[in-house]
CSV table of C-alpha atoms (C1' of nucleotides) and ligand atoms in Angstrom, one decimal:
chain,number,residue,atom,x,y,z
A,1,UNK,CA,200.8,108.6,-15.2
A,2,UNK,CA,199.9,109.4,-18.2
A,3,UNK,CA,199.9,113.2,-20.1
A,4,UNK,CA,196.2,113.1,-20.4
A,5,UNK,CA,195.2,112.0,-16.7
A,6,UNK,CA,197.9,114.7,-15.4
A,7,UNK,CA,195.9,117.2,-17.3
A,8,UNK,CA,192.4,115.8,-16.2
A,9,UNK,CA,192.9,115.7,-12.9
A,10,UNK,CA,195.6,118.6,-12.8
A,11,UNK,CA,192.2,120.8,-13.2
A,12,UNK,CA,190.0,119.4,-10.9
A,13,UNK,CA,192.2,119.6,-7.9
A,14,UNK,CA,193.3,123.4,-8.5
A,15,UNK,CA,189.3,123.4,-8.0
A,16,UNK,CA,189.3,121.4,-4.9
A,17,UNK,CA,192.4,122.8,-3.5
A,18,UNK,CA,190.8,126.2,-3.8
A,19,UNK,CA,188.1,125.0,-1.3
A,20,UNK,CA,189.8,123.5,0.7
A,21,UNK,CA,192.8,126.6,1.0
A,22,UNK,CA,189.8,128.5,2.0
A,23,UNK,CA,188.9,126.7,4.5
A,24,UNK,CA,191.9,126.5,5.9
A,25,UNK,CA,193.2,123.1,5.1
A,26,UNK,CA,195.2,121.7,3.6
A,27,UNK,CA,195.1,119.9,0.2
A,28,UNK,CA,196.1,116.8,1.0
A,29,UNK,CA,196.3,113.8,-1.6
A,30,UNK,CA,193.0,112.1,0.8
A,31,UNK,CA,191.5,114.8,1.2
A,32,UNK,CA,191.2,116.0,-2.2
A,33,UNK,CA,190.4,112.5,-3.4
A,34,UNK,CA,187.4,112.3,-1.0
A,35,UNK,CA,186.5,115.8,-1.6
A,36,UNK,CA,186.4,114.8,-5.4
A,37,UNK,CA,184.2,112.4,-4.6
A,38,UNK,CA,181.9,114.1,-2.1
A,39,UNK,CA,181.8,117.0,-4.1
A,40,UNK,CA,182.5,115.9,-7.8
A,41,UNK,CA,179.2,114.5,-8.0
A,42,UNK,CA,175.8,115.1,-6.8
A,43,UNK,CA,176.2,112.5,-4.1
A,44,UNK,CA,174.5,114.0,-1.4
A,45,UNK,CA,173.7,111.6,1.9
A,46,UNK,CA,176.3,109.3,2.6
A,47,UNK,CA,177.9,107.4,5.3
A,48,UNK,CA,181.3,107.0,6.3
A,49,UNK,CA,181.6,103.1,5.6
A,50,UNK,CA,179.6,104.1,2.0
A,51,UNK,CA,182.4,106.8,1.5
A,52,UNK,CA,185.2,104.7,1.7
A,53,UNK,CA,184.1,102.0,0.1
A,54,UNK,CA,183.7,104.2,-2.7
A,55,UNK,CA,187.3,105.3,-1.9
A,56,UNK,CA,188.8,101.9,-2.6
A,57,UNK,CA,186.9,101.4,-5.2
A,58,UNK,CA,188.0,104.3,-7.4
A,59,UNK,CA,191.4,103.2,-6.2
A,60,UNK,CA,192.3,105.6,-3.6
A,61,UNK,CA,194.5,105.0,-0.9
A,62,UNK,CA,193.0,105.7,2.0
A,63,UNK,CA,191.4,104.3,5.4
A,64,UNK,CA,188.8,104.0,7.4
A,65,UNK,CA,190.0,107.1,9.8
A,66,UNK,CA,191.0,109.0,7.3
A,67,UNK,CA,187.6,108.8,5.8
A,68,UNK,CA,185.8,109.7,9.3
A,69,UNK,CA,188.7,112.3,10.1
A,70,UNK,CA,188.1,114.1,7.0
A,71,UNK,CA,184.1,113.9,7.0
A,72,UNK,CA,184.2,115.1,10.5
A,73,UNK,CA,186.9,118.2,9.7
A,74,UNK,CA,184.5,118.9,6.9
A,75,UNK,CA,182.0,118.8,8.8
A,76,UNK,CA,183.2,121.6,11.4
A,77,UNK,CA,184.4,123.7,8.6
A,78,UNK,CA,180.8,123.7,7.1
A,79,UNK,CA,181.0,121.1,4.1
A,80,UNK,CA,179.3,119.1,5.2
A,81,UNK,CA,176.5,119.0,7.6
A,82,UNK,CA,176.0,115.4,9.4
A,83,UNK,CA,172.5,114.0,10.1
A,84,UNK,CA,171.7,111.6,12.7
A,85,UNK,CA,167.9,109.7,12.3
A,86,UNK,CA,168.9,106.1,12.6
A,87,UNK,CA,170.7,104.9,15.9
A,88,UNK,CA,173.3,102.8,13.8
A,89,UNK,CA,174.9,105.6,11.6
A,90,UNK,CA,175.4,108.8,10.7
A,91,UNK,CA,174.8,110.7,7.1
A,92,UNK,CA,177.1,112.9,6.1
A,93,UNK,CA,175.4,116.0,4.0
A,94,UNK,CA,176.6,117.4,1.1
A,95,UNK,CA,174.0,120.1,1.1
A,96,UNK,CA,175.2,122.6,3.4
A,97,UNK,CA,171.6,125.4,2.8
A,98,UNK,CA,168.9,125.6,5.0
A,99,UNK,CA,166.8,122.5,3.9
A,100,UNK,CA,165.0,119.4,5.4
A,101,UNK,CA,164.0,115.9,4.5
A,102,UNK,CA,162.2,113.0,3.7
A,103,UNK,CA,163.5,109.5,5.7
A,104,UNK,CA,162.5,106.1,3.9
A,105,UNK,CA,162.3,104.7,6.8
A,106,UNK,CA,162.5,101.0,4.9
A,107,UNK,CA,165.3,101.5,2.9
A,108,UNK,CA,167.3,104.3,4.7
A,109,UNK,CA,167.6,106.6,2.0
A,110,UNK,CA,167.3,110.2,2.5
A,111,UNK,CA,166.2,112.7,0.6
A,112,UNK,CA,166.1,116.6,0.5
A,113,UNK,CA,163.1,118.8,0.6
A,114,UNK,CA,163.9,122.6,-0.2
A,115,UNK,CA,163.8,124.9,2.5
A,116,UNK,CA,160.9,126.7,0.6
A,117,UNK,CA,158.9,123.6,0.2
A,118,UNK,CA,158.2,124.1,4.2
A,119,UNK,CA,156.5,127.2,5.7
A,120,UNK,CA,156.4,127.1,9.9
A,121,UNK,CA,154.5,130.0,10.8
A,122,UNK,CA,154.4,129.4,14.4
A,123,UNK,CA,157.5,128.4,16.5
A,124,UNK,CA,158.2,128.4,20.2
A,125,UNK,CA,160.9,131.0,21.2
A,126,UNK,CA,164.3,129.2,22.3
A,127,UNK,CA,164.8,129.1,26.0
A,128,UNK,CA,165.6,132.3,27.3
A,129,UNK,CA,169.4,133.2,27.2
A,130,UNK,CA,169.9,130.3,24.1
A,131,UNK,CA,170.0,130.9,20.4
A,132,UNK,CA,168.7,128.6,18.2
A,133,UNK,CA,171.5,126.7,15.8
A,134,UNK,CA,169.2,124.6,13.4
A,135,UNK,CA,165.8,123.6,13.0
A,136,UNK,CA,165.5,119.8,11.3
A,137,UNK,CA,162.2,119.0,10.2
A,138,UNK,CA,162.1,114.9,9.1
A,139,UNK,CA,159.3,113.2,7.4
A,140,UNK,CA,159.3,109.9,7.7
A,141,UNK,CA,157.6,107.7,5.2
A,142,UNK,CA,157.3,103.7,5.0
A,143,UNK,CA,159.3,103.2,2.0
B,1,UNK,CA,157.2,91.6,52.1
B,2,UNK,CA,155.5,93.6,54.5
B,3,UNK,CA,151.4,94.1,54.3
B,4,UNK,CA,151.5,97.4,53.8
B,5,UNK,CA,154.0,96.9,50.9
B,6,UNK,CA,151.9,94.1,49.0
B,7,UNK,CA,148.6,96.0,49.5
B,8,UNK,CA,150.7,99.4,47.7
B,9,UNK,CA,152.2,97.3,45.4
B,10,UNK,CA,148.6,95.5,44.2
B,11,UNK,CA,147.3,98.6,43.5
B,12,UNK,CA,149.9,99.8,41.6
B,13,UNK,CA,150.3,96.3,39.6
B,14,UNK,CA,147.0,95.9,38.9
B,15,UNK,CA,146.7,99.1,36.8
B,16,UNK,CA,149.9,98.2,35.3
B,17,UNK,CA,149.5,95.0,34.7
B,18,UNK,CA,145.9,96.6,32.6
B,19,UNK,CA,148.6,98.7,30.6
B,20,UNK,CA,150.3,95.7,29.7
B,21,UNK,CA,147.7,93.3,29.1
B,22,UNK,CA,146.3,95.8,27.2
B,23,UNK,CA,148.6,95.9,24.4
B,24,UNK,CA,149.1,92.0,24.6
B,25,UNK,CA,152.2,92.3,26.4
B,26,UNK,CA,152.9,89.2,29.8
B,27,UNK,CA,152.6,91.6,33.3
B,28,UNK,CA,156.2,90.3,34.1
B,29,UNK,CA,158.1,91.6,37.3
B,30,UNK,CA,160.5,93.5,35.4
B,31,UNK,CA,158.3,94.8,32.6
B,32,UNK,CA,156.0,96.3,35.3
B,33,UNK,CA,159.1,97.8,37.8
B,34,UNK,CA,160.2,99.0,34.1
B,35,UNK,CA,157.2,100.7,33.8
B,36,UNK,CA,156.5,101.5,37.0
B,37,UNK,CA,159.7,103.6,36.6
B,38,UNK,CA,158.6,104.7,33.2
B,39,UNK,CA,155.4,106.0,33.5
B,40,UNK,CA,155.0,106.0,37.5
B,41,UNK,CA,156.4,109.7,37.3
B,42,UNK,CA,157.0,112.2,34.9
B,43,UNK,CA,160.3,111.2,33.0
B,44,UNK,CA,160.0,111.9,29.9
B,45,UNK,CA,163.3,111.4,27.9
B,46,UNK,CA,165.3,108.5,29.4
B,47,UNK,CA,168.5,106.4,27.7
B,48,UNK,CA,168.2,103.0,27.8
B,49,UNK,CA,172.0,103.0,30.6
B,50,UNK,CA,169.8,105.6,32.7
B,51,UNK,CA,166.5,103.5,32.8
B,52,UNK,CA,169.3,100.7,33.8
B,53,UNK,CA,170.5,102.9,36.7
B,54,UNK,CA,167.1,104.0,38.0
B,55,UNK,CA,166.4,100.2,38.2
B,56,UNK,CA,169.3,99.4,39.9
B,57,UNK,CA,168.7,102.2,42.0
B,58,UNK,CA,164.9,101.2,42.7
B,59,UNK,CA,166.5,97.8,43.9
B,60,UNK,CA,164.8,96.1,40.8
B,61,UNK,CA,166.5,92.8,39.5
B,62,UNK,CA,166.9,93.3,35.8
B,63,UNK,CA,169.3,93.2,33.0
B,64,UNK,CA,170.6,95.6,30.3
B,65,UNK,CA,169.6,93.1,27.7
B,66,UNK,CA,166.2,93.1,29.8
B,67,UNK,CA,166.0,96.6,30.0
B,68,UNK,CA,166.6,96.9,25.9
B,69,UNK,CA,164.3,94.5,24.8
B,70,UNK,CA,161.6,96.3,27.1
B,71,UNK,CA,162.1,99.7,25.2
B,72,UNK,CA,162.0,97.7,22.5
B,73,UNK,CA,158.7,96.1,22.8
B,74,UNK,CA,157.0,99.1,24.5
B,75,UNK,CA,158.0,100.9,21.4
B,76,UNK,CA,156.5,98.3,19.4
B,77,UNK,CA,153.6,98.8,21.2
B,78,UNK,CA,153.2,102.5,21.2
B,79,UNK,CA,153.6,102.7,24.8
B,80,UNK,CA,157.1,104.7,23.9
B,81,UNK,CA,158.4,106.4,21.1
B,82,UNK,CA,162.2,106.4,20.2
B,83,UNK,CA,164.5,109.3,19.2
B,84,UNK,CA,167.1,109.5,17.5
B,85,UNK,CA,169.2,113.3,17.2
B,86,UNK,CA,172.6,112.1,18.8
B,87,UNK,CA,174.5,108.9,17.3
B,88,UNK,CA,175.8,107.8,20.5
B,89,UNK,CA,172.6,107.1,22.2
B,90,UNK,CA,168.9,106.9,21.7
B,91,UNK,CA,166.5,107.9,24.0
B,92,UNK,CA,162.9,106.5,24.9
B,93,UNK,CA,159.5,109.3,24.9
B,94,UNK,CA,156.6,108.5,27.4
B,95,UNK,CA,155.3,110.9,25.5
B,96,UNK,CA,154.1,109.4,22.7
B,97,UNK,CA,151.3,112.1,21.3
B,98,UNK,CA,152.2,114.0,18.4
B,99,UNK,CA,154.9,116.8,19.6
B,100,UNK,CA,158.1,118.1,19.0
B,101,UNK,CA,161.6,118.7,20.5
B,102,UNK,CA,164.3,121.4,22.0
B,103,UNK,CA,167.9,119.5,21.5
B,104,UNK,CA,170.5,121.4,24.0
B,105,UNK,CA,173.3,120.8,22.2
B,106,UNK,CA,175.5,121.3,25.1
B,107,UNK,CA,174.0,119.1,27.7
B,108,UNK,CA,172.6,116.4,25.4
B,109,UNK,CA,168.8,117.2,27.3
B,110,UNK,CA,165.8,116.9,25.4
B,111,UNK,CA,162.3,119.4,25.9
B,112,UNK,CA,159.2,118.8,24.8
B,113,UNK,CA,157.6,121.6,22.5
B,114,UNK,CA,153.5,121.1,21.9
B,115,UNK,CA,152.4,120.0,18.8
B,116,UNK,CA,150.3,123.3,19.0
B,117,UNK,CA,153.4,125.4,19.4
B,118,UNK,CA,154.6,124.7,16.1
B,119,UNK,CA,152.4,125.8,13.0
B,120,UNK,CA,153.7,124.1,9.3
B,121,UNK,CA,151.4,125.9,7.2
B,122,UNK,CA,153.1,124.4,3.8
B,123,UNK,CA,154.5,120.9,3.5
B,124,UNK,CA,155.4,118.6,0.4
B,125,UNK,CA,153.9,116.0,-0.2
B,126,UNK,CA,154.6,112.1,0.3
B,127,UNK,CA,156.3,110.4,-2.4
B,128,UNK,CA,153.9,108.8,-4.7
B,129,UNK,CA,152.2,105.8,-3.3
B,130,UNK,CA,153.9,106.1,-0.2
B,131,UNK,CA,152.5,107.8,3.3
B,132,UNK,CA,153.9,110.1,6.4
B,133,UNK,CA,154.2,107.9,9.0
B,134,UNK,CA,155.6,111.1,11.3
B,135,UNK,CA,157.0,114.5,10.9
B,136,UNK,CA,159.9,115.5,13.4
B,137,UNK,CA,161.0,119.1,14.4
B,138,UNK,CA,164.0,119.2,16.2
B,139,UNK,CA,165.0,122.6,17.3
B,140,UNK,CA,168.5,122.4,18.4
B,141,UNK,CA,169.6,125.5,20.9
B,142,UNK,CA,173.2,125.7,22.1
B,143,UNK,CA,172.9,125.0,26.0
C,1,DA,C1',217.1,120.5,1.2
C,2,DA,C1',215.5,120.7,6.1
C,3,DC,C1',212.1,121.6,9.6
C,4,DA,C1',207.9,121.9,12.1
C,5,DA,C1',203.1,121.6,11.8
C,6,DG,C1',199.7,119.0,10.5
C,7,DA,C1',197.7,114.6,8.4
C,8,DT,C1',197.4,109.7,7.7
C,9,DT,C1',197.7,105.1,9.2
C,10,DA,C1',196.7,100.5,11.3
C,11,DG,C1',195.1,98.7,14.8
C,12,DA,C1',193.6,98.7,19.4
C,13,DA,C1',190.1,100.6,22.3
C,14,DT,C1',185.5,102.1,23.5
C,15,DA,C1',180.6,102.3,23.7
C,16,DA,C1',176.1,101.3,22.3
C,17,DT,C1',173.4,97.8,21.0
C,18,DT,C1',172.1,93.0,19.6
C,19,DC,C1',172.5,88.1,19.8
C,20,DT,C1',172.7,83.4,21.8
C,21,DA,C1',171.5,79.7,24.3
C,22,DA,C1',170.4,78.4,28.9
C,23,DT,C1',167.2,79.2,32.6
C,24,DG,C1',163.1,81.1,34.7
C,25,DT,C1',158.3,82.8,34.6
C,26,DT,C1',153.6,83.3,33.0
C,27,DA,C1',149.0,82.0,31.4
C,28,DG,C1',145.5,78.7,30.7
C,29,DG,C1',143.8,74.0,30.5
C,30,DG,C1',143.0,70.0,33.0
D,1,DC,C1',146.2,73.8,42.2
D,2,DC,C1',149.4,71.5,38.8
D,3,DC,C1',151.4,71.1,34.0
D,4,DT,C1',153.1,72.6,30.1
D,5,DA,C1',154.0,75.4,26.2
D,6,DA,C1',154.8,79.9,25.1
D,7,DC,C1',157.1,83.7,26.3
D,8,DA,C1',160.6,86.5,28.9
D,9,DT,C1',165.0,87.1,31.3
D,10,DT,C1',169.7,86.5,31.8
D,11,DA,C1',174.8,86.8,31.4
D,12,DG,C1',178.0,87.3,28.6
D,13,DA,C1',179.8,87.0,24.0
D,14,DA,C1',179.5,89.2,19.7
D,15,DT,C1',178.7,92.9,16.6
D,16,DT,C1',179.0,97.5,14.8
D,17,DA,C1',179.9,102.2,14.6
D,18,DT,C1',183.0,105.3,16.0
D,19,DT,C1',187.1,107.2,18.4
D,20,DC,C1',191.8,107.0,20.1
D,21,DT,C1',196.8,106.3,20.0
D,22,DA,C1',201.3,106.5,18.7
D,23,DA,C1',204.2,105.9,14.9
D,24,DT,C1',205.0,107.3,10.3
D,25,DC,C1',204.3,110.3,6.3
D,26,DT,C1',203.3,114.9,3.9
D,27,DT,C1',202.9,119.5,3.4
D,28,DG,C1',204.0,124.3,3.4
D,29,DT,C1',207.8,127.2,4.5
D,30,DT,C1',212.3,128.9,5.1
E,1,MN,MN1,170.2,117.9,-2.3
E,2,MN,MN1,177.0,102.7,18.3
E,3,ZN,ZN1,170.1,116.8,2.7
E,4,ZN,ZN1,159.2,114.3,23.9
DNA sequence: AACAAGATTAGAATAATTCTAATGTTAGGG
DNA sequence: CCCTAACATTAGAATTATTCTAATCTTGTT
């Protein structure tokens, strides 16, 4: 490889690495290349079959388990938080803060809606003796 | 079959069979023992392999296949309502007026929270040109 | 460098759901 | 009541998303 991409991409994984090491995993060369691309870019719902065909096309040797291993570690460590609205697949979330979202429901696409762009004033307590994990508000519209 | 079994049984297919015809739908054996089971009681969140079961169970001569394509179509119909919060399975609502949902993490069950329980005093609004077709809560408590 | 822990891999296995093509049932007209 | 076309059911194969397995590689550490 040459000087120049050594350099380039030297940087950007000290970055990742960081995250990663903090996490308590380890920096591995699949890992940081699909970190780089969950992360590097504003990318924010994906699947895992969309992931790693983005994978192979920016050339990076990886599979198909890797790909749900690593979304799925991620995803416990908090880097991800997975969303489940269509029977047939799961989105992995890049945007781990409180928010919600809208669901085309024709095309499949997600998108986020700020947590402060939603006010409940009125909620049900959780069942006595339970705490509540998450609350996911979807609105669906027919695009 | 016994009298006392066809005269039962009349009564309860003719106000099925209503329900059916009513939404277009052929009165068929197994759509009606489908919906007897459905609607007959109180059972609120069912997957498609326990629907399957209770039939089995009930003696009634149907299929998986059957059994799908009857969600299915009483979804398309509004009879039912399908949700989706865990990727492994959906599950069919008989309670298809507006309302929203405990998720128990732990057990997979699903509760039905009042539409009049939860408040949303703000909300965003639709994408231009396109409209809400239905807002989901989903509080998700760790039982 | 050598080791152990942890990660990756390909491919097989699983599980939910859908599809197919043959067979059976229903509704309505004659 | 009988026919027939439209519709529904069926079994099982097929598909798809996801998970598992067991062998092989990497990584972090000594
Ligand atoms: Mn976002
Ligand atoms: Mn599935
Ligand atoms: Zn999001
Ligand atoms: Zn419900």
């Amino acid at each position: 490889m040459s000087a120049a991409k050594t350099k380039k991409t030297a940087t950007n994984e000290t970055a990742l690495a960081e995250q990663l090491r903090a996490v308590s995993l380890r920096p591995t060369q699949q890992r940081m290349a699909l970190a780089d691309l969950l992360f590097g870019r504003g990318n924010s719902h994906i699947t895992a079959e969309a992931l790693y065909s983005d994978a192979l096309t920016a050339g990076v040797n990886v599979s198909l388990a890797t790909v749900y291993n690593a979304l799925h570690t991620f995803t416990a460590k908090g880097l991800l938080r997975e969303i489940t609205i269509d029977s047939t697949r799961s989105y992995f979330d890049t945007n781990v803060d409180e928010h919600h979202h809208f669901y085309f429901e024709k095309s499949g696409r997600l998108e986020d809606i700020d947590h402060n762009r939603v006010k409940m004033t009125r909620l049900p307590d959780a069942p006595e003796g339970l705490s509540v994990s998450r609350i996911d508000v979807v609105i669906r519209v027919d695009g």
